Amino acid sequence: MQSLAAVILAAGQGTRMKSALPKVLHSVGGQPLITWSLQAARSLSAQPIVVVVGYGADQVKAQVGNAVEYTYQEQRLGTGHAVMQARGMLLGRAELVMVLYGDMPCLRPETLARLVEIQRCKHPALTLLSVRSDDSMGFGRVVRNKAGCVQAIVEEAVASPEILALKELNCGVYCFNAAFLWEYILQIPVTQPKDEYYLTDMVGLAVANHLPVEVLTIDDASEVQGINTRVQLANSELIMRRRTNERLMLDGVTLIDPTTTYVDAAVNIGQDTVILPNTHLQGDTHIGQNCVIGPHTLIRDSIIGNNCTIISSVLEQAQVDDQVHIGPFGHLRPGAHLGTGVHMGNFGEVKNAYIGADSFMSHFSYVGDAKVGAGSNIAAGTVTCNFNGKTKNQTVIGEQAFIGSGTLLIAPVSVGSHTKIGAGSIVTHDIPDNSLAYGSPARVIRSLADEAEEDV
Ligand code: UD1
Ligand code: CA
């Protein structure tokens, strides 16, 4: 099989985005535009992948990382000039070179695979991607002769009315025979008035030299929409969202209202989970089977087990084991981990804390920088006072503990297993296992070790 390299064009500023951020770093489907192009290139095992950077080069490199190679295009003199910048570093390293843009996130890897497949089977000078569309989108036109063979690409700005009427458009995505590309790219003529070098002229050069050109034509223009404005950014977001939602539904997830369900492309959701309206699932989030999520819920970078119910809540960098109930109005902040069977009711907030299996935290409380043992009850209004104005301190609560309503736990502090703290206590010192303590500051009143369950 012929070896394949990729060149991703990402030097443009994206002036019409009106943004300090380089265009290819704007997000669609929860990841930067350029990441989509990289994923498409990687899905075909392209190696190396060269990214042509220019505007905001350092920012783009910082985002994309070291797994690709970079070439810097100092002056933006057109798509042909951009690919020329990769010539020196790719000469002799791959037999095929595909070219794609960093701002075309909806292009399906499957489409790209078909393009490369044609190039590999038929060995033309190049294979280009075209789309049949009534809306010209400002794209160049594919001009064919009577026999149907491609003759040239003509840019919209210079096209005659006859050519403007053509419905077959050039998408800007190509797979080249590398030997052809690197020889003939040096012959691309300069185009006035901006002294630009058009990559599209490679088609004319192939034809002039009697070299075959193949075309893969698609009908779905939404795949190849570029992004030049924030209106187009939102369009692509919509396309991607529909695609993700459709995939989820076909995989066995119920979306009550796909139009108000916002799931990043990288999110996984298990079978028979139901997502209610106005729910946002973002980043690196994994949700198990048989859950009910939403309505009005935001979950980012979190792992949720099976059989969980999460209503009107916000979770960030949290872990939730199986059979957990959260909400309404729960907030899990980074480092929160709820064990199996935990019940967290309204206005609970947990940060950097583990709540043991089957514990209850049913009404308005804050647990931060803490570890709570299994089967404990954190009653209404309990607060771990973890911050003394300078440092964050730990609270440790044992198993089967009962923390009465309105208790303040002044960290660092611990409450033993099977211990009961009376309502309204302020716990300033460690309370041992099997004790009954209350008051301000809380004092041990008696041991519960040999007694039956007490009412507090
Ligand atoms: C190009 C094609 C056009 C096609 C359209 C599809 C040419 C001359 N025209 O037009 O036939 O229909 O794409 O979208 O190729 N870039 C650089 N450096 C440059 C110039 C561009 O990196 O010097 C990058 C841009 O950042 C962008 C991509 O190349 O990601 C395409 O450039 P753009 O100016 O949008 O090309 P079009 O004029 O739209
Ligand atoms: Ca464009």
Coordinates of C-alpha atoms and ligand atoms in Angstrom, one line a residue:
M1 CA 0.0 0.0 0.0
Q2 CA 1.3 3.4 -0.9
S3 CA 2.4 5.5 2.1
L4 CA 0.4 8.6 3.0
A5 CA 1.3 11.9 4.5
A6 CA -1.0 14.8 5.2
V7 CA -0.7 18.5 5.0
I8 CA -3.2 20.6 7.0
L9 CA -3.6 24.2 6.0
A10 CA -4.0 26.4 9.1
A11 CA -2.1 29.6 8.5
G12 CA -5.0 31.9 7.8
Q13 CA -6.0 34.5 10.3
G14 CA -9.7 34.2 9.9
T15 CA -10.3 37.9 9.9
R16 CA -14.0 37.6 9.6
M17 CA -14.2 35.7 12.9
K18 CA -13.3 39.1 14.5
S19 CA -11.4 37.3 17.2
A20 CA -8.1 37.3 19.1
L21 CA -8.1 33.5 18.9
P22 CA -6.7 32.0 15.7
K23 CA -9.7 30.6 13.7
V24 CA -8.7 27.0 13.9
L25 CA -8.7 27.1 17.7
H26 CA -12.4 28.0 17.9
S27 CA -14.4 25.0 19.0
V28 CA -17.1 22.8 17.4
G29 CA -18.5 19.8 19.1
G30 CA -16.3 20.5 22.1
Q31 CA -13.0 20.5 20.4
P32 CA -10.9 23.0 18.4
L33 CA -11.6 23.0 14.6
I34 CA -8.1 21.8 13.8
T35 CA -8.5 18.8 16.0
W36 CA -11.2 17.5 13.7
S37 CA -8.8 17.7 10.7
L38 CA -6.1 16.0 12.7
Q39 CA -8.4 13.2 13.7
A40 CA -9.5 12.7 10.1
A41 CA -5.8 12.5 9.0
R42 CA -4.9 10.1 11.8
S43 CA -7.9 7.9 11.1
L44 CA -6.1 7.2 7.8
S45 CA -2.8 6.6 9.5
A46 CA -1.2 9.6 7.7
Q47 CA 2.4 9.9 8.7
P48 CA 3.8 12.5 9.0
I49 CA 1.1 15.1 9.4
V50 CA 2.4 18.5 8.6
V51 CA 0.5 21.6 9.9
V52 CA 1.1 24.8 8.0
V53 CA 0.9 27.5 10.6
G54 CA 1.0 31.3 10.2
Y55 CA -1.3 33.6 12.2
G56 CA -1.1 32.8 15.9
A57 CA 1.4 30.0 15.2
D58 CA 2.5 29.7 18.8
Q59 CA -1.0 29.4 20.1
V60 CA -1.9 26.7 17.5
K61 CA 1.3 24.7 18.2
A62 CA 0.6 24.9 22.0
Q63 CA -2.8 23.4 21.4
V64 CA -1.9 20.8 18.8
G65 CA 1.3 19.5 20.5
N66 CA 4.3 17.6 19.3
A67 CA 2.7 14.7 17.6
V68 CA 2.7 16.6 14.3
E69 CA 5.3 18.5 12.3
Y70 CA 5.0 22.2 11.6
T71 CA 6.0 24.5 8.8
Y72 CA 5.7 28.3 9.1
Q73 CA 4.1 30.2 6.3
E74 CA 5.4 33.7 6.8
Q75 CA 3.3 35.5 4.1
R76 CA -0.1 34.1 3.2
L77 CA 0.3 33.9 -0.5
G78 CA -2.4 31.4 -1.2
T79 CA -3.2 27.7 -0.8
G80 CA -0.5 26.6 -3.3
H81 CA 2.1 28.7 -1.5
A82 CA 1.0 27.1 1.8
V83 CA 1.5 23.6 0.5
M84 CA 4.9 24.6 -0.9
Q85 CA 6.0 25.3 2.6
A86 CA 5.8 21.6 3.4
R87 CA 7.7 20.5 0.3
G88 CA 11.2 20.4 1.9
M89 CA 10.1 18.4 4.8
L90 CA 8.0 15.9 2.9
L91 CA 10.1 15.2 -0.1
G92 CA 10.8 11.4 -0.3
R93 CA 8.9 10.6 2.8
A94 CA 5.5 9.5 1.5
E95 CA 4.1 8.3 -1.9
L96 CA 0.8 10.1 -1.4
V97 CA 0.0 13.5 0.1
M98 CA -3.5 14.5 1.1
V99 CA -4.2 18.2 1.7
L100 CA -7.0 19.4 3.9
Y101 CA -8.0 22.5 5.8
G102 CA -7.9 23.1 9.5
D103 CA -11.3 24.8 9.3
M104 CA -13.5 22.1 7.8
P105 CA -14.6 20.1 10.9
C106 CA -17.6 18.4 9.4
L107 CA -15.6 16.5 6.8
R108 CA -16.2 12.8 7.5
P109 CA -13.2 10.6 7.9
E110 CA -15.1 8.0 5.7
T111 CA -15.2 10.5 2.9
L112 CA -11.5 11.2 3.2
A113 CA -10.9 7.4 3.2
R114 CA -12.8 7.0 -0.1
L115 CA -10.8 9.8 -1.6
V116 CA -7.5 8.2 -0.7
E117 CA -8.8 4.8 -1.8
I118 CA -9.5 6.2 -5.3
Q119 CA -6.0 7.6 -5.5
R120 CA -4.5 4.3 -4.4
C121 CA -6.5 2.2 -6.8
K122 CA -6.4 4.4 -10.0
H123 CA -3.0 6.1 -9.6
P124 CA -3.9 9.5 -11.1
A125 CA -1.8 12.6 -10.6
L126 CA -4.4 13.6 -8.0
T127 CA -7.9 12.9 -6.8
L128 CA -10.0 15.9 -5.7
L129 CA -13.1 16.1 -3.7
S130 CA -16.1 17.9 -5.3
V131 CA -19.6 18.5 -4.1
R132 CA -22.8 19.1 -6.1
S133 CA -24.6 22.0 -4.6
D134 CA -27.0 24.7 -5.6
D135 CA -25.5 27.1 -3.1
S136 CA -22.0 27.9 -4.4
M137 CA -20.7 28.9 -1.0
G138 CA -18.1 31.0 -2.8
F139 CA -16.3 27.8 -3.9
G140 CA -14.3 27.3 -7.0
R141 CA -16.1 25.5 -9.9
V142 CA -15.0 22.2 -11.3
V143 CA -14.9 22.5 -15.1
R144 CA -15.2 19.3 -17.1
N145 CA -15.0 18.7 -20.9
K146 CA -17.7 17.0 -23.0
A147 CA -16.3 13.6 -22.1
G148 CA -16.8 14.4 -18.5
C149 CA -13.0 14.7 -17.7
V150 CA -12.0 17.4 -15.3
Q151 CA -10.2 20.2 -17.1
A152 CA -9.6 22.9 -14.4
I153 CA -10.8 24.6 -11.2
V154 CA -11.9 28.1 -11.7
E155 CA -12.2 30.4 -8.7
E156 CA -15.6 32.2 -8.3
A157 CA -14.0 35.6 -8.4
V158 CA -12.7 35.2 -12.0
A159 CA -15.4 32.8 -13.4
S160 CA -17.5 33.7 -16.5
P161 CA -21.3 33.6 -16.1
E162 CA -21.2 30.2 -17.9
I163 CA -18.7 28.8 -15.4
L164 CA -20.5 30.4 -12.5
A165 CA -23.6 28.4 -13.4
L166 CA -21.8 25.1 -12.8
K167 CA -23.1 23.2 -9.8
E168 CA -20.0 21.1 -9.1
L169 CA -17.8 22.8 -6.6
N170 CA -14.2 22.2 -5.5
C171 CA -14.0 21.4 -1.8
G172 CA -10.3 22.1 -1.4
V173 CA -9.5 18.6 -0.3
Y174 CA -7.1 16.5 -2.4
C175 CA -5.0 13.4 -2.4
F176 CA -1.9 13.8 -4.6
N177 CA 0.7 11.5 -6.0
A178 CA 3.6 12.9 -4.1
A179 CA 6.0 12.8 -7.1
F180 CA 3.6 14.8 -9.2
L181 CA 2.8 17.3 -6.4
W182 CA 6.4 18.1 -5.5
E183 CA 7.5 18.4 -9.1
Y184 CA 4.6 20.5 -10.5
I185 CA 3.9 22.6 -7.4
L186 CA 7.0 24.7 -8.4
Q187 CA 5.2 25.5 -11.7
I188 CA 2.1 27.0 -10.2
P189 CA 1.8 30.5 -11.8
V190 CA 1.4 33.5 -9.7
T191 CA -2.1 35.0 -9.8
Q192 CA -2.8 38.7 -9.7
P193 CA -3.8 41.0 -8.2
K194 CA -2.6 39.6 -4.8
D195 CA 0.4 37.7 -6.1
E196 CA -1.1 34.4 -4.9
Y197 CA -0.3 30.8 -5.8
Y198 CA -3.5 28.7 -6.1
L199 CA -3.3 25.0 -5.3
T200 CA -6.2 24.6 -7.6
D201 CA -3.9 25.2 -10.5
M202 CA -2.4 21.8 -10.0
V203 CA -5.5 20.4 -11.8
G204 CA -4.7 22.5 -14.9
L205 CA -1.1 21.5 -14.7
A206 CA -2.0 17.8 -14.6
V207 CA -4.3 18.2 -17.6
A208 CA -1.7 20.2 -19.6
N209 CA 0.8 17.4 -19.0
H210 CA -1.7 14.7 -20.0
L211 CA -1.8 13.3 -16.5
P212 CA -5.1 11.8 -15.3
V213 CA -7.2 13.5 -12.6
E214 CA -9.8 11.6 -10.6
V215 CA -12.7 13.1 -8.7
L216 CA -14.8 11.9 -5.8
T217 CA -18.1 13.8 -5.8
I218 CA -20.3 14.0 -2.8
D219 CA -23.8 15.5 -2.4
D220 CA -23.7 16.5 1.2
A221 CA -22.4 20.1 1.2
S222 CA -22.7 20.3 5.0
E223 CA -19.6 18.1 5.2
V224 CA -17.3 20.6 3.4
Q225 CA -18.6 23.9 4.7
G226 CA -15.6 26.0 5.7
I227 CA -15.7 28.3 8.7
N228 CA -15.1 32.0 8.0
T229 CA -17.6 33.7 10.3
R230 CA -19.2 32.9 13.6
V231 CA -22.4 32.3 11.8
Q232 CA -20.7 29.4 9.9
L233 CA -19.2 28.3 13.2
A234 CA -22.7 27.9 14.7
N235 CA -23.9 26.1 11.5
S236 CA -21.1 23.6 11.9
E237 CA -21.9 23.2 15.6
L238 CA -25.5 22.3 14.6
I239 CA -24.4 19.8 12.0
M240 CA -22.0 18.2 14.5
R241 CA -24.6 18.1 17.2
R242 CA -27.2 16.4 15.0
R243 CA -24.6 13.9 14.0
T244 CA -23.6 13.1 17.6
N245 CA -27.2 12.9 18.8
E246 CA -28.1 10.6 15.9
R247 CA -25.2 8.3 16.7
L248 CA -26.2 8.2 20.4
M249 CA -29.8 7.4 19.6
L250 CA -28.8 4.6 17.2
D251 CA -26.6 3.3 19.9
G252 CA -29.5 2.9 22.3
V253 CA -29.6 6.2 24.2
T254 CA -33.0 8.0 24.5
L255 CA -32.9 11.7 23.8
I256 CA -36.3 13.2 24.8
D257 CA -35.6 16.3 22.7
P258 CA -32.4 16.2 20.5
T259 CA -32.8 19.8 19.6
T260 CA -32.1 20.9 23.2
T261 CA -29.5 18.2 24.0
Y262 CA -25.9 19.3 23.7
V263 CA -23.4 16.5 23.7
D264 CA -19.7 16.9 22.8
A265 CA -18.5 14.4 20.2
A266 CA -16.1 12.6 22.6
V267 CA -18.8 11.8 25.2
N268 CA -19.8 8.2 25.8
I269 CA -23.2 7.2 27.0
G270 CA -24.4 3.7 27.8
Q271 CA -27.5 1.9 26.5
D272 CA -30.9 2.7 27.9
T273 CA -29.8 6.0 29.5
V274 CA -32.4 8.8 29.0
I275 CA -31.2 12.3 28.5
L276 CA -33.9 15.0 29.3
P277 CA -34.0 18.4 27.6
N278 CA -31.6 21.2 28.1
T279 CA -28.7 19.0 29.1
H280 CA -25.1 19.7 28.3
L281 CA -22.6 16.9 28.4
Q282 CA -19.1 18.2 27.7
G283 CA -15.4 17.2 27.4
D284 CA -14.2 13.9 28.5
T285 CA -17.4 12.6 30.0
H286 CA -18.5 9.0 30.3
I287 CA -22.0 8.1 31.4
G288 CA -23.1 4.5 32.2
Q289 CA -26.3 2.5 31.3
N290 CA -29.8 3.1 32.6
C291 CA -29.2 6.6 33.9
V292 CA -31.7 9.5 33.8
I293 CA -29.8 12.7 33.2
G294 CA -31.5 16.1 33.2
P295 CA -33.4 18.2 32.6
H296 CA -31.3 21.3 33.0
T297 CA -28.0 19.5 33.8
L298 CA -24.4 20.3 32.9
I299 CA -21.8 17.6 33.2
R300 CA -18.2 18.3 32.2
D301 CA -15.2 15.9 32.3
S302 CA -16.9 13.5 34.6
I303 CA -17.5 9.8 35.0
I304 CA -21.0 8.6 35.9
G305 CA -21.7 4.9 36.6
N306 CA -24.9 2.9 35.9
N307 CA -28.4 3.5 37.1
C308 CA -27.8 7.1 38.3
T309 CA -30.4 9.9 38.4
I310 CA -29.1 13.4 38.0
I311 CA -31.6 16.3 37.9
S312 CA -30.9 20.0 37.4
S313 CA -27.4 19.7 38.6
V314 CA -23.8 20.8 37.6
L315 CA -20.9 18.3 37.7
E316 CA -17.3 19.2 36.9
Q317 CA -14.4 16.7 37.0
A318 CA -16.4 14.5 39.3
Q319 CA -16.8 10.7 39.6
V320 CA -20.1 9.2 40.5
D321 CA -20.4 5.4 41.1
D322 CA -23.6 3.3 40.4
Q323 CA -27.1 4.0 41.7
V324 CA -26.4 7.5 42.8
H325 CA -29.1 10.1 43.0
I326 CA -28.1 13.8 42.6
G327 CA -30.4 16.8 42.7
P328 CA -32.3 18.8 42.0
F329 CA -29.6 21.6 42.3
G330 CA -26.6 19.5 43.2
H331 CA -23.1 20.8 42.5
L332 CA -20.1 18.4 42.2
R333 CA -16.9 20.3 41.8
P334 CA -13.4 19.0 40.8
G335 CA -12.4 15.9 42.8
A336 CA -15.9 15.0 44.1
H337 CA -16.4 11.3 44.2
L338 CA -19.8 9.8 45.3
G339 CA -19.7 6.1 46.1
T340 CA -22.4 3.6 45.0
G341 CA -25.9 4.3 46.3
V342 CA -25.2 7.8 47.6
H343 CA -28.2 10.1 47.8
M344 CA -27.4 13.8 47.4
G345 CA -30.5 16.0 47.6
N346 CA -31.1 19.6 46.8
F347 CA -28.4 22.3 47.3
G348 CA -25.6 19.9 48.1
E349 CA -22.1 20.9 47.1
V350 CA -19.2 18.5 47.2
K351 CA -15.6 19.4 46.2
N352 CA -12.4 17.3 46.4
A353 CA -14.2 14.8 48.7
Y354 CA -15.2 11.2 48.7
I355 CA -18.7 10.3 50.0
G356 CA -18.8 6.6 50.9
A357 CA -21.4 4.1 49.6
D358 CA -25.0 4.5 50.7
S359 CA -24.4 7.8 52.5
F360 CA -27.1 10.4 52.6
M361 CA -26.6 14.1 52.1
S362 CA -30.2 15.1 51.5
H363 CA -30.4 18.8 52.0
F364 CA -28.3 22.0 51.5
S365 CA -24.8 21.1 52.8
Y366 CA -21.2 21.6 51.8
V367 CA -18.6 18.9 51.9
G368 CA -15.2 19.9 50.8
D369 CA -11.7 18.4 51.3
A370 CA -13.3 15.5 53.1
K371 CA -13.7 11.8 53.3
V372 CA -17.0 10.4 54.5
G373 CA -17.3 6.6 55.3
A374 CA -20.0 4.4 54.0
G375 CA -23.6 4.5 55.3
S376 CA -23.3 7.9 57.0
N377 CA -25.9 10.6 57.2
I378 CA -24.9 14.2 56.6
A379 CA -28.1 16.0 57.8
A380 CA -29.5 19.3 56.5
G381 CA -27.2 22.3 56.6
T382 CA -24.0 20.5 57.6
V383 CA -20.9 22.4 56.5
T384 CA -17.2 21.3 56.5
C385 CA -15.4 24.6 57.3
N386 CA -12.4 23.6 55.2
F387 CA -10.8 27.0 54.8
N388 CA -9.4 29.0 57.7
G389 CA -8.5 32.0 55.6
K390 CA -5.1 30.6 54.7
T391 CA -5.1 26.9 54.1
K392 CA -7.5 24.2 53.1
N393 CA -8.0 21.5 55.7
Q394 CA -9.3 18.0 55.8
T395 CA -12.4 16.6 57.4
V396 CA -12.7 12.8 58.0
I397 CA -16.0 11.2 58.9
G398 CA -16.1 7.5 59.7
E399 CA -18.7 4.8 58.6
Q400 CA -22.2 4.9 59.8
A401 CA -21.8 8.3 61.4
F402 CA -24.7 10.6 61.9
I403 CA -24.0 14.3 61.6
G404 CA -27.0 16.2 62.9
S405 CA -28.5 19.2 61.2
G406 CA -26.7 22.4 61.1
T407 CA -23.3 21.0 62.3
L408 CA -20.2 22.9 61.5
L409 CA -17.0 20.8 61.2
I410 CA -14.0 23.0 61.8
A411 CA -11.2 21.3 59.8
P412 CA -8.8 19.7 60.3
V413 CA -11.1 17.5 62.3
S414 CA -12.4 13.9 62.4
V415 CA -15.5 12.2 63.5
G416 CA -15.3 8.5 64.3
S417 CA -17.4 5.6 62.9
H418 CA -20.8 5.0 64.4
T419 CA -20.6 8.4 66.1
K420 CA -23.5 10.8 66.4
I421 CA -23.2 14.6 66.5
G422 CA -26.2 16.4 67.8
A423 CA -27.9 19.1 65.8
G424 CA -26.3 22.6 65.8
S425 CA -22.9 21.4 67.0
I426 CA -19.6 23.1 66.2
V427 CA -17.0 20.3 66.0
T428 CA -13.5 21.8 66.7
H429 CA -11.8 18.6 68.1
D430 CA -11.6 15.0 66.9
I431 CA -14.5 12.9 68.2
P432 CA -13.8 9.2 68.6
D433 CA -15.7 6.2 67.3
N434 CA -19.0 5.2 68.9
S435 CA -19.6 8.4 70.7
L436 CA -22.5 10.8 71.2
A437 CA -21.2 14.4 71.1
Y438 CA -22.9 17.8 70.8
G439 CA -22.6 21.4 71.7
S440 CA -20.3 24.3 70.9
P441 CA -17.6 23.3 70.9
A442 CA -18.8 19.7 70.6
R443 CA -18.0 17.4 73.6
V444 CA -18.4 13.7 74.0
I445 CA -21.4 13.1 76.2
R446 CA -21.2 9.4 76.4
S447 CA -20.0 6.3 74.6
L448 CA -22.4 4.5 72.3
A449 CA -20.3 1.4 72.1
D450 CA -22.4 -0.9 74.2
E451 CA -25.8 0.8 73.6
A452 CA -28.5 0.2 71.2
E453 CA -29.2 2.9 68.6
E454 CA -29.9 6.2 70.3
D455 CA -32.1 9.1 69.2
V456 CA -30.2 12.3 68.9
Ligands
UD1_1 C1 -10.2 27.5 -1.7 C2 -10.0 27.0 -3.1 C3 -11.4 26.9 -3.7 C4 -12.3 26.0 -2.9 C5 -12.4 26.5 -1.5 C6 -13.1 25.5 -0.6 C7 -7.9 27.8 -3.9 C8 -7.2 28.9 -4.7 N1 -9.2 27.9 -3.8 O1 -10.7 28.8 -1.7 O2 -11.4 26.4 -5.1 O3 -13.6 26.0 -3.4 O4 -11.0 26.6 -0.9 O5 -13.1 25.9 0.7 O6 -7.3 27.0 -3.3 N2 -4.5 29.0 3.8 C9 -3.2 29.0 4.3 N3 -2.3 29.9 3.7 C10 -2.7 30.7 2.7 C11 -4.0 30.6 2.2 C12 -4.9 29.8 2.8 O7 -2.9 28.3 5.3 O8 -1.8 31.4 2.2 C13 -5.5 28.1 4.5 C14 -6.6 28.9 5.1 O9 -6.3 29.2 6.5 C15 -7.8 28.0 5.0 C16 -7.5 27.2 3.7 O10 -6.1 27.3 3.5 O11 -7.9 27.1 6.0 C17 -8.3 27.6 2.5 O12 -8.0 29.0 2.3 P1 -9.1 30.0 1.8 O13 -8.5 31.3 1.6 O14 -10.3 29.9 2.7 O15 -9.5 29.4 0.4 P2 -10.6 29.9 -0.6 O16 -10.3 31.1 -1.2 O17 -11.9 29.8 0.2
CA2 CA -12.5 29.5 2.7

